[in-house]
PDB file of C-alpha atoms in Angstrom:
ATOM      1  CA  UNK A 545       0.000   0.000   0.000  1.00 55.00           C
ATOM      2  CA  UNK A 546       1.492   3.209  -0.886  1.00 64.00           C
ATOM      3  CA  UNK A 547       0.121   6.989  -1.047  1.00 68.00           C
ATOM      4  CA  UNK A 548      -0.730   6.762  -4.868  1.00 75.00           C
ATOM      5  CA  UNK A 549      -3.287   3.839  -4.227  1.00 76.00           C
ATOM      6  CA  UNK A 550      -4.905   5.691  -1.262  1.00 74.00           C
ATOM      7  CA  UNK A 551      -5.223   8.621  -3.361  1.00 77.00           C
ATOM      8  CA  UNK A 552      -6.813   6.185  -6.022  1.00 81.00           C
ATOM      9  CA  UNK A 553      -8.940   4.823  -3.554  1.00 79.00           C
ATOM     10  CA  UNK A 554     -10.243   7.852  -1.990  1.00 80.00           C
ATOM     11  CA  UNK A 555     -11.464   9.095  -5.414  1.00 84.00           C
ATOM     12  CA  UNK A 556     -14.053   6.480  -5.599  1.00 82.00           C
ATOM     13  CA  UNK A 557     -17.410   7.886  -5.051  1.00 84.00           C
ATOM     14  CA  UNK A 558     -19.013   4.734  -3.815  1.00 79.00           C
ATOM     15  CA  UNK A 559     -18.755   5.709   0.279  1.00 74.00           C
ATOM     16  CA  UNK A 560     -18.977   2.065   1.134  1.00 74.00           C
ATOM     17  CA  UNK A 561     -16.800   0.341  -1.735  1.00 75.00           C
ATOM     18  CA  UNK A 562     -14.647   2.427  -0.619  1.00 77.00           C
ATOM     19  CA  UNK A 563     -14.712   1.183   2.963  1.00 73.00           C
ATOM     20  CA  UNK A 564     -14.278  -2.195   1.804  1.00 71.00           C
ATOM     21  CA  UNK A 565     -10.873  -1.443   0.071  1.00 75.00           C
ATOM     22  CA  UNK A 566      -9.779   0.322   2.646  1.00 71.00           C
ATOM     23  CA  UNK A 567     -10.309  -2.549   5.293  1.00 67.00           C
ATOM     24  CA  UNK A 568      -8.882  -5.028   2.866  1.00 68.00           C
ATOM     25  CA  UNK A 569      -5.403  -3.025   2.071  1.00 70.00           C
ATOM     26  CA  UNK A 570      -5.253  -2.546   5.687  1.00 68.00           C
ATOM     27  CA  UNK A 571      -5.397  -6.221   6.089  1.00 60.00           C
ATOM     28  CA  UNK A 572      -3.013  -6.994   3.545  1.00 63.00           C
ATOM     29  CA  UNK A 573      -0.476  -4.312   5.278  1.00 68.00           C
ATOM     30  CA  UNK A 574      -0.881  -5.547   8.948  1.00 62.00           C
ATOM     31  CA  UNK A 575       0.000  -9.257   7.292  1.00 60.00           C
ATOM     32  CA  UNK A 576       3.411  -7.793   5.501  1.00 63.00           C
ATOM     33  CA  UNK A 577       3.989  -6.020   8.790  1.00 66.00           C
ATOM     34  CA  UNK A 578       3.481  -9.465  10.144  1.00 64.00           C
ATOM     35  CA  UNK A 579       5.581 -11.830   7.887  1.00 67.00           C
ATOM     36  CA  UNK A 580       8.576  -9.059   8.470  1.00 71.00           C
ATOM     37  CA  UNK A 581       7.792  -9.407  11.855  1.00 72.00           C
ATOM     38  CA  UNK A 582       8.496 -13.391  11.377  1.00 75.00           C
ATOM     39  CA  UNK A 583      11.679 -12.567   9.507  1.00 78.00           C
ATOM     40  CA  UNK A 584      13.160 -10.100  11.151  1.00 81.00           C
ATOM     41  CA  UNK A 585      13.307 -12.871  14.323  1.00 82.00           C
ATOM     42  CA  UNK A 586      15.117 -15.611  12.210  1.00 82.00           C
ATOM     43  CA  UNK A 587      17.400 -12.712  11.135  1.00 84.00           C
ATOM     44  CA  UNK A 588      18.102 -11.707  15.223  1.00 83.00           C
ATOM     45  CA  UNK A 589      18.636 -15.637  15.539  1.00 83.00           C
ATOM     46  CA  UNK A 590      20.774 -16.029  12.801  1.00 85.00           C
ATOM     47  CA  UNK A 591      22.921 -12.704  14.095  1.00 85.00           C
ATOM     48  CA  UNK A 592      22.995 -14.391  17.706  1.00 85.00           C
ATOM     49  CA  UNK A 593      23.932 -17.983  16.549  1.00 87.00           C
ATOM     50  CA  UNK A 594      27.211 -16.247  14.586  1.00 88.00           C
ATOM     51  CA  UNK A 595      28.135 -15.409  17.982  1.00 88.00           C
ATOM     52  CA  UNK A 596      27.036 -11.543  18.348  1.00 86.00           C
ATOM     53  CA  UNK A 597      25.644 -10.463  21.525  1.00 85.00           C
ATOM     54  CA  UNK A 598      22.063  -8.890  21.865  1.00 82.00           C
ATOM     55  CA  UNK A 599      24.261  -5.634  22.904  1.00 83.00           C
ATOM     56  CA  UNK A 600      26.015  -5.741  19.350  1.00 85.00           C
ATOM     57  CA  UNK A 601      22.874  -6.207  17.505  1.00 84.00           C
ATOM     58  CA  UNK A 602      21.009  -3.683  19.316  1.00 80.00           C
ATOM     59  CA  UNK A 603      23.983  -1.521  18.210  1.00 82.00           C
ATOM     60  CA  UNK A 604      23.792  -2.045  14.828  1.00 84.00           C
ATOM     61  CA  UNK A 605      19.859  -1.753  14.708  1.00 81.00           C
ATOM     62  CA  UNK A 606      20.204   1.850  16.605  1.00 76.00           C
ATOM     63  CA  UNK A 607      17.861   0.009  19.195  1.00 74.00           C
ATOM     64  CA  UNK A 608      17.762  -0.676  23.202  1.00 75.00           C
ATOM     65  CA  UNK A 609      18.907  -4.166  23.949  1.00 75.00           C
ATOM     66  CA  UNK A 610      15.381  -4.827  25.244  1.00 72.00           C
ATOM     67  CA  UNK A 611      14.039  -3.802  22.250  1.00 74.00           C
ATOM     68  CA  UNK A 612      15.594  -6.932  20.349  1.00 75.00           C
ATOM     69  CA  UNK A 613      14.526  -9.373  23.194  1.00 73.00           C
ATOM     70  CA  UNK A 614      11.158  -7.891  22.237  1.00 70.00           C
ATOM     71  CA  UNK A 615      11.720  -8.421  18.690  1.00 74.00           C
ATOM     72  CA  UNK A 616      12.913 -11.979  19.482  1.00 73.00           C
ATOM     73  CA  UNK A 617       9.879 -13.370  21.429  1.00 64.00           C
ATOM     74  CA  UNK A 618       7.467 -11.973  18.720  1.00 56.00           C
ATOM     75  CA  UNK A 619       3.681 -11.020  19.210  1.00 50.00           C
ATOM     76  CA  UNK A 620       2.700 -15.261  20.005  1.00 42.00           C
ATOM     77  CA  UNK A 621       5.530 -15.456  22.900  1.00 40.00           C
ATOM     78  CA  UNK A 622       4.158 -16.546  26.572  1.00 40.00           C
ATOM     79  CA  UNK A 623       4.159 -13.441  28.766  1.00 41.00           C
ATOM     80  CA  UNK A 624       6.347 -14.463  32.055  1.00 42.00           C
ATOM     81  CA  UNK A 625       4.826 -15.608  35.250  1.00 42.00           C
ATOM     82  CA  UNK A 626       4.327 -13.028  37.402  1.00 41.00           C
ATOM     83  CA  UNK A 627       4.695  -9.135  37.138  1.00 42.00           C
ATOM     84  CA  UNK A 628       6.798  -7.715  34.645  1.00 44.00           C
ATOM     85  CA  UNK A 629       9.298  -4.576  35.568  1.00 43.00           C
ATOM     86  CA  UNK A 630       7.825  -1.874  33.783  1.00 47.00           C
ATOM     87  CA  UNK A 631      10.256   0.640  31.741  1.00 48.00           C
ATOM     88  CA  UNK A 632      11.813   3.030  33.445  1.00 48.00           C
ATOM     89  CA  UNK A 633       8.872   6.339  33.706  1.00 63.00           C
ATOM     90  CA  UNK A 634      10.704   9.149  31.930  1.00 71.00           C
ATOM     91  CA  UNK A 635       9.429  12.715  31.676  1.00 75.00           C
ATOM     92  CA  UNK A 636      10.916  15.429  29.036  1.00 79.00           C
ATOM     93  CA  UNK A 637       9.734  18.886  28.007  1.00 75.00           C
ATOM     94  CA  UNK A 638       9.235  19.865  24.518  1.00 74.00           C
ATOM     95  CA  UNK A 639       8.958  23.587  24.662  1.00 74.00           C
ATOM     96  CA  UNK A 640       6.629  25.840  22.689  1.00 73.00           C
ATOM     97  CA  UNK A 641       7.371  27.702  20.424  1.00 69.00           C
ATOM     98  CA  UNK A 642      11.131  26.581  20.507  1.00 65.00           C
ATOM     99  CA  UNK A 643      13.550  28.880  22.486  1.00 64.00           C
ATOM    100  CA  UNK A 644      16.000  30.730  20.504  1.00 58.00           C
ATOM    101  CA  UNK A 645      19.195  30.068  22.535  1.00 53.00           C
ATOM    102  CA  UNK A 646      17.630  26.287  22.201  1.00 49.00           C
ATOM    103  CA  UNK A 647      17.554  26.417  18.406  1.00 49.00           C
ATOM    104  CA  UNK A 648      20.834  27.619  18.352  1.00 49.00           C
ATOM    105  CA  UNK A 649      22.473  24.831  20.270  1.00 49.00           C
ATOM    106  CA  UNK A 650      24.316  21.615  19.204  1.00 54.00           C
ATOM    107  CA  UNK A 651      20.970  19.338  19.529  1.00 65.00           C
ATOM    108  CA  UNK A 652      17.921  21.104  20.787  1.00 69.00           C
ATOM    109  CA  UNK A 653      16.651  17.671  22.474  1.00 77.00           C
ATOM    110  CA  UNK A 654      20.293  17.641  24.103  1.00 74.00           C
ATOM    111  CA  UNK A 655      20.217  21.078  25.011  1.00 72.00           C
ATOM    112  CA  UNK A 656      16.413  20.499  26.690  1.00 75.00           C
ATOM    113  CA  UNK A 657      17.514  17.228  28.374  1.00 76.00           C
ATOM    114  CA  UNK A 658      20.647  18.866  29.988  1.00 75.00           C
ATOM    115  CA  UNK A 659      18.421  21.581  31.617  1.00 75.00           C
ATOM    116  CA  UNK A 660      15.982  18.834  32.442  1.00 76.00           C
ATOM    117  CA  UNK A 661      19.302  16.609  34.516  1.00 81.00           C
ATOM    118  CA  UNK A 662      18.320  13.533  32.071  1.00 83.00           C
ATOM    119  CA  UNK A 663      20.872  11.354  30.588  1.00 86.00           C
ATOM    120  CA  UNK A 664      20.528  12.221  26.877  1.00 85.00           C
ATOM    121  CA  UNK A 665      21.618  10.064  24.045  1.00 89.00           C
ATOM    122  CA  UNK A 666      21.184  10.489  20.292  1.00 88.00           C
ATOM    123  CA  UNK A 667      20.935   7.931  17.123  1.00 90.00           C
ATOM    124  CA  UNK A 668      21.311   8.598  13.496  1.00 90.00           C
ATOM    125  CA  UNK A 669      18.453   6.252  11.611  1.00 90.00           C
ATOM    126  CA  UNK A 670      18.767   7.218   8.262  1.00 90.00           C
ATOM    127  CA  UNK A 671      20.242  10.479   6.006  1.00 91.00           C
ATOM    128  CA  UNK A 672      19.406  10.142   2.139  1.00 91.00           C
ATOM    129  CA  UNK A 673      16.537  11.007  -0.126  1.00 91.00           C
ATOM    130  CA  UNK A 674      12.545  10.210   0.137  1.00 92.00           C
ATOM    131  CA  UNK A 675       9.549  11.135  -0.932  1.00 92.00           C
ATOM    132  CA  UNK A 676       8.091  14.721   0.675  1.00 93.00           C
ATOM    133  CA  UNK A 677       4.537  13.190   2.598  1.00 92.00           C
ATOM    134  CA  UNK A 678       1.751  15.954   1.973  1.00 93.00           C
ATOM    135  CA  UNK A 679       2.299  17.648   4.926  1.00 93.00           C
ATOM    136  CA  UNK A 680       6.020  17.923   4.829  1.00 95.00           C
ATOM    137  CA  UNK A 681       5.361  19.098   1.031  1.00 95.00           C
ATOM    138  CA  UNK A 682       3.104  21.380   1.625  1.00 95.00           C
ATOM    139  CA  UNK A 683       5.945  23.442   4.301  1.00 96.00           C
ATOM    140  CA  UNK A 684       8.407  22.948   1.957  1.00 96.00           C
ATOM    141  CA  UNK A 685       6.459  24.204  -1.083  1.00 95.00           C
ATOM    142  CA  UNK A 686       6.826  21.431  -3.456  1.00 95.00           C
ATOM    143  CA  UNK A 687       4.426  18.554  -4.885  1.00 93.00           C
ATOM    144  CA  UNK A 688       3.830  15.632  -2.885  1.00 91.00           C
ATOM    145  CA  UNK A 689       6.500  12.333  -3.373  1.00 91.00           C
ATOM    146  CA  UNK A 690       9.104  14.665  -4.743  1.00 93.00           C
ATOM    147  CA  UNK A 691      12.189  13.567  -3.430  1.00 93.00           C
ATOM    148  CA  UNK A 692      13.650  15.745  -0.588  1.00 94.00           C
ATOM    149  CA  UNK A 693      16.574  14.893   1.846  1.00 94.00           C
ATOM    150  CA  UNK A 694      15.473  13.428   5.394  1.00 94.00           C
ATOM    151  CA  UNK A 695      18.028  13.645   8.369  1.00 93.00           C
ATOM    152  CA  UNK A 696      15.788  11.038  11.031  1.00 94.00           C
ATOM    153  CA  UNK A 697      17.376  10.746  14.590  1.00 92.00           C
ATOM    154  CA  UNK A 698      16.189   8.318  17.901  1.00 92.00           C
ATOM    155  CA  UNK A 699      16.106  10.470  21.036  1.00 90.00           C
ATOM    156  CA  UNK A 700      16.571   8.587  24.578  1.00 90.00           C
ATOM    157  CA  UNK A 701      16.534   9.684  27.729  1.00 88.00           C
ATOM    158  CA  UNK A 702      17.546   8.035  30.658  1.00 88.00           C
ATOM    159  CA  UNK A 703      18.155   4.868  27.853  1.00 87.00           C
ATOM    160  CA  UNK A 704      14.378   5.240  27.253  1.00 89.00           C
ATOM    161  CA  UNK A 705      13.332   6.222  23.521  1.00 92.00           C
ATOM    162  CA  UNK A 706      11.055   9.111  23.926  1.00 92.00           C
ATOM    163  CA  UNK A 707      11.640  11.011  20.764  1.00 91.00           C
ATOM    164  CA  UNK A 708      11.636  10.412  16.372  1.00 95.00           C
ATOM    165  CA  UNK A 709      13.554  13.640  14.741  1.00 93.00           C
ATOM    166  CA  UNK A 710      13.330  14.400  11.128  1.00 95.00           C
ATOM    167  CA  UNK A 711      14.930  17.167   9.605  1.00 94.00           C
ATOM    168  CA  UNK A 712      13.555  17.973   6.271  1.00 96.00           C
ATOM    169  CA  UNK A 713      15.246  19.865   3.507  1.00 96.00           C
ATOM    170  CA  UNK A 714      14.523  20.817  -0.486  1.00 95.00           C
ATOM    171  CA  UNK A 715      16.969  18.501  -2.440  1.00 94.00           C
ATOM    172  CA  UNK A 716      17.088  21.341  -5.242  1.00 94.00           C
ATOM    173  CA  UNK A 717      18.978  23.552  -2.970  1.00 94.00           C
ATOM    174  CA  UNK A 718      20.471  21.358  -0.126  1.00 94.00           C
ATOM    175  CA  UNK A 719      20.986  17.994  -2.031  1.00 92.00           C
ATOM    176  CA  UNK A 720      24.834  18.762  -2.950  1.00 92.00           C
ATOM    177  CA  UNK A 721      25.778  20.114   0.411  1.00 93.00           C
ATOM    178  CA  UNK A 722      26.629  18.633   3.800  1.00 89.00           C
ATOM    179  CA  UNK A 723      23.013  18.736   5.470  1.00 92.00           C
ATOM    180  CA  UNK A 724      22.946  15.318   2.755  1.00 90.00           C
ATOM    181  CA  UNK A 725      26.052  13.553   4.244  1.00 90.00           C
ATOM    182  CA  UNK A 726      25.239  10.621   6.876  1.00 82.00           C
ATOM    183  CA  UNK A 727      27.029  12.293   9.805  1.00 83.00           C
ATOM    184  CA  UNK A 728      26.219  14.763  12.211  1.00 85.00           C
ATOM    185  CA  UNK A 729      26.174  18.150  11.270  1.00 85.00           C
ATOM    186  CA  UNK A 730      28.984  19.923  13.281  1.00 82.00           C
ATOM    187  CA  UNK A 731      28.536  22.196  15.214  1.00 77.00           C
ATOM    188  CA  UNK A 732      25.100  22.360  14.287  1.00 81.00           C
ATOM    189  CA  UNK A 733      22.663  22.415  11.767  1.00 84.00           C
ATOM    190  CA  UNK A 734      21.691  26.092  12.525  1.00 84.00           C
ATOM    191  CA  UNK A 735      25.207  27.222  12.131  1.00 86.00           C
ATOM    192  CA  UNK A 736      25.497  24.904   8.530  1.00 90.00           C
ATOM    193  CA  UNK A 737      22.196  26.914   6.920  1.00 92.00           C
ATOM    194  CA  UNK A 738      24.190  30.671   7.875  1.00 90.00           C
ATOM    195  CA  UNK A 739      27.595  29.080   5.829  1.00 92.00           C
ATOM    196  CA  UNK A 740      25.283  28.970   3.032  1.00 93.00           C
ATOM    197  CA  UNK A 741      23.786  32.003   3.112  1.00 93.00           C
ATOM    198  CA  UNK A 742      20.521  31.964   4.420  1.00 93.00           C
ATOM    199  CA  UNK A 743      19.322  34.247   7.082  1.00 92.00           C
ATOM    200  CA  UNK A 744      16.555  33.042   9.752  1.00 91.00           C
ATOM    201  CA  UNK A 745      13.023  34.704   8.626  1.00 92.00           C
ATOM    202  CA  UNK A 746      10.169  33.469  10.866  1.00 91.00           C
ATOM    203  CA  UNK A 747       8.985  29.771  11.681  1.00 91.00           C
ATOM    204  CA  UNK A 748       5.812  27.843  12.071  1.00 91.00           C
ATOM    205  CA  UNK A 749       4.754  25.156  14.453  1.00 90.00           C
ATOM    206  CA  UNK A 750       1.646  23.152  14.719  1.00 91.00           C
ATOM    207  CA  UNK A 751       1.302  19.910  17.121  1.00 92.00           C
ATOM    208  CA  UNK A 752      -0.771  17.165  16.469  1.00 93.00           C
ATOM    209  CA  UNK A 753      -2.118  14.050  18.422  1.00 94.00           C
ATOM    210  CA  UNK A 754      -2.649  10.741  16.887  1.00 94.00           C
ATOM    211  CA  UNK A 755      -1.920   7.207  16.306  1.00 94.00           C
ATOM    212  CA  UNK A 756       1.629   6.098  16.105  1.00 93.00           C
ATOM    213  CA  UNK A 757       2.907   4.562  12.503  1.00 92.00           C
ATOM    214  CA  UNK A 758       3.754   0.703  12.660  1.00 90.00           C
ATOM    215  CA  UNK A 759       7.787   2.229  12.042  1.00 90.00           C
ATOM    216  CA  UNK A 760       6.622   4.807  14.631  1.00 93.00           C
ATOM    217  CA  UNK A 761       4.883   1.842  17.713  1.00 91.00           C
ATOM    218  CA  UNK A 762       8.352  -0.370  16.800  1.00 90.00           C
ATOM    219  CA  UNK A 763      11.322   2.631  17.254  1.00 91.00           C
ATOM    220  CA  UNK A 764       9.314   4.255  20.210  1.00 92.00           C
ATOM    221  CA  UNK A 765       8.435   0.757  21.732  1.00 90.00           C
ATOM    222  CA  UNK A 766       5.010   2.193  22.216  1.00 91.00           C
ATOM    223  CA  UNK A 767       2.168  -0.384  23.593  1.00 88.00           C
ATOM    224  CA  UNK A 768      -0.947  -0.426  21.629  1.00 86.00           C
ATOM    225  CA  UNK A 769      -3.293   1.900  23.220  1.00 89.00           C
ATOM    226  CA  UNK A 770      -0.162   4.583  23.459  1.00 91.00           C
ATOM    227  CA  UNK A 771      -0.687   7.820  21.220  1.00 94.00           C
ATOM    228  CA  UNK A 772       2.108  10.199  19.580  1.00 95.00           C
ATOM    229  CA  UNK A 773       2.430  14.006  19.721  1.00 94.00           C
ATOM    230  CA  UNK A 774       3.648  15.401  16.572  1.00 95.00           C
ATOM    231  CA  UNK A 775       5.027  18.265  16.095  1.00 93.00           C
ATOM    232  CA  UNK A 776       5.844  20.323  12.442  1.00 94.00           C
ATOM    233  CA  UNK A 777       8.284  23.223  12.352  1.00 93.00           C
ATOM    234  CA  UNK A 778       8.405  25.262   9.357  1.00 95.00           C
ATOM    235  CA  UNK A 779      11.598  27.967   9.004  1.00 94.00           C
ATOM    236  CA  UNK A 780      11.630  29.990   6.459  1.00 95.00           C
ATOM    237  CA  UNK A 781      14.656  32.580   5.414  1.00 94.00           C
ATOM    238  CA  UNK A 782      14.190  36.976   5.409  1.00 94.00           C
ATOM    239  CA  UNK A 783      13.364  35.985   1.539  1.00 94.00           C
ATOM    240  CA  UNK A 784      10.351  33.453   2.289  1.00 94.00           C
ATOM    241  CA  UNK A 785      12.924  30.577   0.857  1.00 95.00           C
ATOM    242  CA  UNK A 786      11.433  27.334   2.665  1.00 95.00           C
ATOM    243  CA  UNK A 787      14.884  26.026   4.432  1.00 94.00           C
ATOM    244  CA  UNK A 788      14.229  23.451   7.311  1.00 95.00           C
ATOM    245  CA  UNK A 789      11.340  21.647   8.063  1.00 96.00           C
ATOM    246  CA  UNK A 790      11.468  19.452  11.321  1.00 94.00           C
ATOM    247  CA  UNK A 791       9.551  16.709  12.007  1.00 96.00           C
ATOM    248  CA  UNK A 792       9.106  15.547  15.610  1.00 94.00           C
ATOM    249  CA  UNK A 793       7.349  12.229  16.860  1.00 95.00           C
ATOM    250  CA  UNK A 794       7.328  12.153  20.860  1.00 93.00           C
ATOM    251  CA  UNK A 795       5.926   9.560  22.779  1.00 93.00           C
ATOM    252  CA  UNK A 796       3.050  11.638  24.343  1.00 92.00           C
ATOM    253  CA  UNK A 797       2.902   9.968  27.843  1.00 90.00           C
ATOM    254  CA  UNK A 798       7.164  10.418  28.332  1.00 90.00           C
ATOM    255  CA  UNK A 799       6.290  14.557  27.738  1.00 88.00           C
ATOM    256  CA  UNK A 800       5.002  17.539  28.663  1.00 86.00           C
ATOM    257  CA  UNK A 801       4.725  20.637  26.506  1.00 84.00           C
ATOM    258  CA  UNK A 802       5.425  24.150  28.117  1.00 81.00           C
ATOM    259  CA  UNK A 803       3.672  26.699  25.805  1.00 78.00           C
ATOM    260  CA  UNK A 804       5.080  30.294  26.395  1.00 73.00           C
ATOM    261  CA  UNK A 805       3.468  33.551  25.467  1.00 66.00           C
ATOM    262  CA  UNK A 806       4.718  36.294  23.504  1.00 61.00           C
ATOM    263  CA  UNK A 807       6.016  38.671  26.004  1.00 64.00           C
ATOM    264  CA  UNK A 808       4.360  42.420  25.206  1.00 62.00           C
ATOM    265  CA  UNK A 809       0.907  40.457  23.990  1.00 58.00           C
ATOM    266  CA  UNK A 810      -0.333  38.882  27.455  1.00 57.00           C
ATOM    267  CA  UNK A 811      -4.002  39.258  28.827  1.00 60.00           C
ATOM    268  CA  UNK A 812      -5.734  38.252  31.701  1.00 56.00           C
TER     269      UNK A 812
END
């Protein structure tokens, strides 16, 4: 199932044909997700009986090491007698709108988690091209599925993931530069946009609650009934040039959200 064929689908004017499709590519999805599932285990196994430890796996993967004894039992496993040691309760703030001197910094999740005394850790996932979803298009002021470079990062605190980070960028004017090469941006990604020449304008944010993506439940290591917060920053230059969207997925019941006014504007 891709965004073309639920485009496809959501042109047909029959309301309950419709439906029906729906429910059966839905189907067909959670049984892929399934059968990956399934082989993703026998690939853990295979990994373990070469000799590598779940801690060398769970390196490679960019995963906790409990995350691939998860993987390994698999959705059928036995739960364990008795009461199970729930993960560790952690707690971050995601402020609103974004402090300057925190946009500014290395990592504004490390900057937060420093003022927050949490023990912050960072993972690259991926850095390469991909199709812009609607949303991300629409900031960025292209067509949907054009191909745009993604930056995603894993956010843990206190060794608990609590945080997805995508930075989104136009590949027409940031595809030949460094914001496309798989390592961190040093110092920071701020300081990388003024070397090329752009000059901060204004930005947009807009959170969102919903349902957590299958890729979304699985990185997070969400449980079923638990929700994401997402939340879309749009930066734009002094010209109106779309330069950095970011993308943030946070596991809504490890945050809380301060939302500041603008100072000047308050009212009782």
């Amino acid at each position: 199932m891709d965004l073309k064929t639920l485009r496809e689908v959501a042109q047909m004017s029959d309301p309950v044909e419709r439906a029906r499709i729906l429910s059966r590519l839905m189907t067909e999805e959670q049984g892929l997700v399934t059968e990956a599932a399934k082989m993703r285990r026998q690939a853990i196994a295979e990994a373990r009986e070469s000799g590598m430890s779940l801690e060398e796996i769970a390196g490679r993967l960019g995963v906790s090491p409990g995350r691939i004894s998860q993987m390994r039992k698999g959705p059928t496993a036995r739960a364990p007698e008795g009461p199970a040691s729930p993960a560790p309760r952690v707690l971050v703030q995601r402020a609103l709108p974004t402090e300057p001197a925190v946009r500014g910094s290395k990592s504004l999740f490390l900057a937060e988690a420093e003022r927050q005394g949490l023990k912050a850790d960072r993972r690259m996932l991926y850095v390469g091209l991909e199709p812009a979803s609607d949303h991300v298009a629409a900031c960025l002021r292209v067509e949907p599925s054009t191909e745009i470079v993604a930056r995603r990062k894993m956010m843990l605190a206190n060794d608990v993931p609590v945080r997805i980070a995508t930075s989104y960028f136009r590949a027409d004017l940031f595809g030949d530069t460094r914001l496309a090469e798989p390592e961190f941006v040093q110092p920071s990604l701020q300081s990388a946009l003024t070397a090329l020449g752009y000059t901060f304008g204004h930005a947009e944010e807009n959170l969102t609650a919903r349902p957590p993506t299958p890729f979304e439940r699985e990185t997070l290591e969400l449980e079923p009934s638990e929700w994401i917060v997402q939340v879309l920053r749009a930066s734009y230059s002094t010209e109106g040039t779309p330069i950095h969207v970011l993308e943030t997925i946070c596991a809504a019941n490890r945050h809380i959200f301060p939302i500041g006014q603008v100072s000047g504007y308050d009212e009782f």
